[in-house]
CSV table of C-alpha atoms in Angstrom, one decimal:
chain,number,residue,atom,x,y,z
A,22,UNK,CA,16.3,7.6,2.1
A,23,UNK,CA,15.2,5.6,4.4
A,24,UNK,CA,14.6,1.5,3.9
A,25,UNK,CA,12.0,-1.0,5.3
A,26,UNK,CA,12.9,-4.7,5.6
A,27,UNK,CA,10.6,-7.1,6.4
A,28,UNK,CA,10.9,-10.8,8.0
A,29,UNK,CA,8.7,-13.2,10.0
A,30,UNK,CA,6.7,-14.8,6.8
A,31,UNK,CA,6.7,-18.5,6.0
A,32,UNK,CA,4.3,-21.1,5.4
A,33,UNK,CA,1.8,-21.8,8.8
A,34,UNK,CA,-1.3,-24.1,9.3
A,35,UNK,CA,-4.8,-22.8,9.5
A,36,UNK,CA,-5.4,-21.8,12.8
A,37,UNK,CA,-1.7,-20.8,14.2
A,38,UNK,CA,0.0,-17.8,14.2
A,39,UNK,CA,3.2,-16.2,13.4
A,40,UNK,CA,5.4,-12.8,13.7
A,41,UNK,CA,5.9,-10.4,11.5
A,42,UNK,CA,8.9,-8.2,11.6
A,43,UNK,CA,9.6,-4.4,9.7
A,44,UNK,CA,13.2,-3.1,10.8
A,45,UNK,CA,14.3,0.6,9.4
A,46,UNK,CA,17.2,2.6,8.5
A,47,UNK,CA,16.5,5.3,9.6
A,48,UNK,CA,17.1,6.6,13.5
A,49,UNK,CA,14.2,9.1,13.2
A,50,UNK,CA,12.3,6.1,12.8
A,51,UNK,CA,10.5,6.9,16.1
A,52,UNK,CA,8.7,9.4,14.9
A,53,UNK,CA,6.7,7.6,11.5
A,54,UNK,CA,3.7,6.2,11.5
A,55,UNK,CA,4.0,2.5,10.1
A,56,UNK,CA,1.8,0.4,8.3
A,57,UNK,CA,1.0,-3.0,6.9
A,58,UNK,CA,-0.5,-4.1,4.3
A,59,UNK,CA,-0.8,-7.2,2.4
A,60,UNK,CA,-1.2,-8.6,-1.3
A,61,UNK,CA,-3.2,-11.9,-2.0
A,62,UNK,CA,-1.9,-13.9,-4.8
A,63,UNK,CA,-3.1,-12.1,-8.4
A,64,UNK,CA,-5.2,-9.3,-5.8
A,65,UNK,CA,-4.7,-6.0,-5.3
A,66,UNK,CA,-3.9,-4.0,-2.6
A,67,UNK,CA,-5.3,-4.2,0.8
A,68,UNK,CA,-4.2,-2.1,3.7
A,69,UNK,CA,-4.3,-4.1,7.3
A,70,UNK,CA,-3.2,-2.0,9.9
A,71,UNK,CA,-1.4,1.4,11.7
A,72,UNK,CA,0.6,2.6,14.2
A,73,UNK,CA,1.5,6.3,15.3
A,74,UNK,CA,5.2,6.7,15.6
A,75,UNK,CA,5.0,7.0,19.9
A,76,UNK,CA,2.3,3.8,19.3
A,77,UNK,CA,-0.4,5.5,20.9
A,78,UNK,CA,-2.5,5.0,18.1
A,79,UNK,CA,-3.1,1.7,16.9
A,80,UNK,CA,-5.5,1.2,13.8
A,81,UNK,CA,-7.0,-2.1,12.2
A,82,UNK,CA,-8.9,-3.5,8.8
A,83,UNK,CA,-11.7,-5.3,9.9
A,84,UNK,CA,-10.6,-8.2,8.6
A,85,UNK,CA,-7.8,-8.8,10.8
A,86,UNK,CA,-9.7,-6.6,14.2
A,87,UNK,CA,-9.0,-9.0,17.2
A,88,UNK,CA,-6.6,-11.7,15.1
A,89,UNK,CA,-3.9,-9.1,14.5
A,90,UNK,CA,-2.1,-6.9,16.7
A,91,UNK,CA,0.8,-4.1,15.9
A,92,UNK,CA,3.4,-3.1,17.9
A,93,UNK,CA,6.5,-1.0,18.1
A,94,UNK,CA,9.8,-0.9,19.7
A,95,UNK,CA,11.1,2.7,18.6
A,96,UNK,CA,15.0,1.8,20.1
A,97,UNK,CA,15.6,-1.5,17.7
A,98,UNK,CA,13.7,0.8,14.9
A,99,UNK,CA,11.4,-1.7,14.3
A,100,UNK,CA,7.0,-2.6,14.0
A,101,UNK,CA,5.8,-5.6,14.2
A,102,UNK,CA,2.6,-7.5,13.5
A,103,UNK,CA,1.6,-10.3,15.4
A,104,UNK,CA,-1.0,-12.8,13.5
A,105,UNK,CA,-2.8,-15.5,15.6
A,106,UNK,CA,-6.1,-17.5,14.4
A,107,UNK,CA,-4.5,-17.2,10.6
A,108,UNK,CA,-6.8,-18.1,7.7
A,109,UNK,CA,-6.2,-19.5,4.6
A,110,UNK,CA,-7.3,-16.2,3.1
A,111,UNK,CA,-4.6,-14.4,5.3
A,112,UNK,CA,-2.3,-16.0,2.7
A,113,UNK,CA,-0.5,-13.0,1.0
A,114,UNK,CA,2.4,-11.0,0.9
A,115,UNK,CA,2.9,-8.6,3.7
A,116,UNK,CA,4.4,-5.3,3.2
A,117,UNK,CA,4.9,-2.6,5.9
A,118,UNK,CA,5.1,1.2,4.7
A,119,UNK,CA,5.7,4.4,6.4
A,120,UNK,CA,3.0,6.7,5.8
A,121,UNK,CA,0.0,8.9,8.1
A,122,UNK,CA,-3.7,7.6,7.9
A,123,UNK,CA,-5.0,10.0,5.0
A,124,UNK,CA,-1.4,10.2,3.3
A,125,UNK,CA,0.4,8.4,1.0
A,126,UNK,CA,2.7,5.4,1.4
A,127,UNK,CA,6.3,5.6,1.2
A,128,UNK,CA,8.8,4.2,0.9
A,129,UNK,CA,7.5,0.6,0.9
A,130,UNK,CA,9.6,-3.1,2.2
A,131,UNK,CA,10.5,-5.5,0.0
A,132,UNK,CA,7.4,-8.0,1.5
A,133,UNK,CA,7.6,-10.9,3.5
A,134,UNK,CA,5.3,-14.1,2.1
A,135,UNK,CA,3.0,-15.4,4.2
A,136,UNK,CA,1.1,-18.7,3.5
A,137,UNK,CA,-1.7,-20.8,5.7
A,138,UNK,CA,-2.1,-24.2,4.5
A,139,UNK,CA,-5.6,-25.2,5.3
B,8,UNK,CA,-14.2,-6.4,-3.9
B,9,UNK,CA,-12.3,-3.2,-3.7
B,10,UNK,CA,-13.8,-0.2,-2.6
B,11,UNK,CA,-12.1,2.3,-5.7
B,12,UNK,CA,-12.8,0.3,-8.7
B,13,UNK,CA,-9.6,0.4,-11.5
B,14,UNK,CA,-10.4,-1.5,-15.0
B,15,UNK,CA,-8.3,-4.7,-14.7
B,16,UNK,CA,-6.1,-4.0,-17.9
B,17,UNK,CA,-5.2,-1.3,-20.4
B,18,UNK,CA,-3.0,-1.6,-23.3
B,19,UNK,CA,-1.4,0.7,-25.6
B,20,UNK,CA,1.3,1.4,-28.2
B,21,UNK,CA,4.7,2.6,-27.2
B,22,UNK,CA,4.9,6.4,-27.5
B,23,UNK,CA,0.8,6.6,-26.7
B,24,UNK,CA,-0.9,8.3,-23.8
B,25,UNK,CA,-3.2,6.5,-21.9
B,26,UNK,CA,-5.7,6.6,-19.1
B,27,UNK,CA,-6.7,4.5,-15.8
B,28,UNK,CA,-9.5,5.7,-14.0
B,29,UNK,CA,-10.1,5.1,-10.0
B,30,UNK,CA,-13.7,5.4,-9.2
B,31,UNK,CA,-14.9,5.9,-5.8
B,32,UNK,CA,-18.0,7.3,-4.0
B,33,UNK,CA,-18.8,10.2,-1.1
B,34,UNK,CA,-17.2,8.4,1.5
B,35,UNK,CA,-13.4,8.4,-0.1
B,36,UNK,CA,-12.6,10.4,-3.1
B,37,UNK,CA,-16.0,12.1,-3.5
B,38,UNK,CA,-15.5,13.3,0.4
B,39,UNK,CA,-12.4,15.0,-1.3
B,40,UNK,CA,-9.5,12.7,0.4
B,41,UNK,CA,-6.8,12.8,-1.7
B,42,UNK,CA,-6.3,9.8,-4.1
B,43,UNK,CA,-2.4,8.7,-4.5
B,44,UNK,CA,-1.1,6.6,-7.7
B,45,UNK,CA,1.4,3.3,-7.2
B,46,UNK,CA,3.4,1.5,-9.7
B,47,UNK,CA,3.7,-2.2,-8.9
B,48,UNK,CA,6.5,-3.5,-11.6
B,49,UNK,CA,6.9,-7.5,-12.0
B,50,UNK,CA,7.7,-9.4,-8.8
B,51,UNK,CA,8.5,-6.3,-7.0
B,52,UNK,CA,6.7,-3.7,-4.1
B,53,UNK,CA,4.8,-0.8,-5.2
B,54,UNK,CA,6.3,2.1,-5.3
B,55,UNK,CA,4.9,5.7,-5.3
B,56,UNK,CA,4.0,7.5,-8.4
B,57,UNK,CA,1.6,10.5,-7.3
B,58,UNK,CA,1.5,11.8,-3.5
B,59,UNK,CA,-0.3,14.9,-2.5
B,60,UNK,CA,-1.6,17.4,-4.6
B,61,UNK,CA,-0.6,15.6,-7.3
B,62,UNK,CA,2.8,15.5,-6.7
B,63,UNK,CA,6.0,13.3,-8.6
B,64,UNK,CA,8.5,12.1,-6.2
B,65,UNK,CA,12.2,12.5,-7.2
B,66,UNK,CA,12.5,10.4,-10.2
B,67,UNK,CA,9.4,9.7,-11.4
B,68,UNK,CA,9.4,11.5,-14.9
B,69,UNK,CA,7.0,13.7,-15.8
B,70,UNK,CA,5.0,11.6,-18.3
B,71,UNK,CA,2.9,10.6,-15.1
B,72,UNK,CA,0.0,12.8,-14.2
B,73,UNK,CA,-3.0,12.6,-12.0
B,74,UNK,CA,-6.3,14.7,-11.7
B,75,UNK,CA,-9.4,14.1,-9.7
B,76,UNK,CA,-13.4,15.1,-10.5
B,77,UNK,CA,-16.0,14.5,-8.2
B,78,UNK,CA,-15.8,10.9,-6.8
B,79,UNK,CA,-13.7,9.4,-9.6
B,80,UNK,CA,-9.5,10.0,-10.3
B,81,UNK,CA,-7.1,9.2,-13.2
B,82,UNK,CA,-3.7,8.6,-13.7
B,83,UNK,CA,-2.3,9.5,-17.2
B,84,UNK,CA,0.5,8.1,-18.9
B,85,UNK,CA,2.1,10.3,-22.0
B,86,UNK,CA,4.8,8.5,-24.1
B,87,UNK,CA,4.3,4.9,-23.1
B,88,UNK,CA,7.8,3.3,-22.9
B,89,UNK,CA,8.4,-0.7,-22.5
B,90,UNK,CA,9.4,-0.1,-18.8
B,91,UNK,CA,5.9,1.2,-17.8
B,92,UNK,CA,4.7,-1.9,-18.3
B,93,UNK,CA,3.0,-3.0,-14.4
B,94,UNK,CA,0.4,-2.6,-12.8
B,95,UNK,CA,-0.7,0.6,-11.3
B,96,UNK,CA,-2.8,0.7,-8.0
B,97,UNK,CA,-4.8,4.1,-6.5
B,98,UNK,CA,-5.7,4.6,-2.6
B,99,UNK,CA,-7.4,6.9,-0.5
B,100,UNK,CA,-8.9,7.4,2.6
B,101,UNK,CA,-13.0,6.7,3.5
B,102,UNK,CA,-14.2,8.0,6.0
B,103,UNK,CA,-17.4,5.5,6.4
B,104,UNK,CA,-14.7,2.6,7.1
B,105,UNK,CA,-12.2,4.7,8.9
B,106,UNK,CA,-9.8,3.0,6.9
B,107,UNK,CA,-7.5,3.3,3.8
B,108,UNK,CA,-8.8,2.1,0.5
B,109,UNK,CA,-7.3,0.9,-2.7
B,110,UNK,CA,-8.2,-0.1,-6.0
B,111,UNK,CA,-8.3,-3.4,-7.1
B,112,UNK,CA,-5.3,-2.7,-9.6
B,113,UNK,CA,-4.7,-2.4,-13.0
B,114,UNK,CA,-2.2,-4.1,-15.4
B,115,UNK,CA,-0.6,-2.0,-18.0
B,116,UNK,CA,0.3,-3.5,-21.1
B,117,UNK,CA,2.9,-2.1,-23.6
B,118,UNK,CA,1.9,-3.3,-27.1
């Protein structure tokens, strides 16, 4: 089955930005759709964003539209989300997921911690 | 604010069933979108309980159930063991926000 690792997370000041990275397993990797999503401390669940296994389409939570951006590089098997302007209420963990807009989710990462310091 | 509301806790006594509803409106579950069932256990990443058409992945014993009326969906647990104890989150689609939606969670305690 194939995994999902996540890296990039740390601790960040209001207003800067910082990479997220979701590596796979799997060499059919290149044809999932990928999300993230993220988990505030003691929240639930909130999805942030999509991308179509070729990365023609590229979806996004309001909350993150014009801050975030997702991107793909299908030979190192890998998505990536790159978070500028952060937020203190970006402040969660961020997992990515393979899974189609309308379907469900899995498998799931482990989750990368992100956390802007105001 | 979630858009699919879940009650923040349930509780029950090992060997009980019990119920956590997901209630959404015609946009997402009432639109008939599929609604999918997560297990979140302590410190870890959710992990999927019920896909499509109500479906158990490989592993997942058959205790777990899910069914759906009108705009609202419930996942049922039958003989509650000590390892179900986490919290179990519900998602669908909506097609107002052109987005996924989940609920805002609900913690399972095993008396």
């Amino acid at each position: 089955e194939m995994q999902l690792v996540e890296s990039g997370g740390g601790l960040v000041k209001s207003g800067g930005s910082l990479r997220l990275s979701c590596t796979a397993s799997e060499l059919r990797f290149k044809v999932y759709n990928v999300n993230w999503l993220r988990q505030a401390p003691g929240k639930g669940l909130e999805w942030v964003s999509s991308i179509t296994g070729s990365g023609t389409y590229i979806y996004y939570a309001d909350s993150v539209k014009g801050r975030f951006t997702i991107s793909r590089d299908n030979a190192r098997n890998s998505v990536y989300l790159q978070m500028n302007s952060l937020r203190a209420d970006d402040t969660a963990v961020y997992y990515c997921a393979k899974g189609d807009l309308g379907d469900w989710f899995d498998p799931w990462g482990q989750g990368t911690l992100v956390t802007v310091s105001s | 604010q979630s858009v699919l509301t879940q009650p923040p806790s349930v509780s029950g006594a090992p060997g009980q069933r019990v119920t956590i509803s997901c209630t959404g409106s015609s946009s997402n579950i009432g639109a008939g979108y599929d609604v999918y069932w997560y297990q979140q256990l302590p410190g870890s990443a959710p992990k999927l309980l019920i896909s499509g058409n109500n479906n158990r992945p490989s592993g997942i014993p058959d205790r777990f159930s899910a069914s759906k009326s009108g705009a609202s969906a419930s996942l049922a647990i039958s003989g509650l063991q000590a390892e179900d104890e986490a919290d179990y989150h519900c998602h669908s689609y909506d097609s107002s926000l052109s987005g996924v939606v989940f609920g805002g969670g609900t913690k399972l305690t095993v008396l």
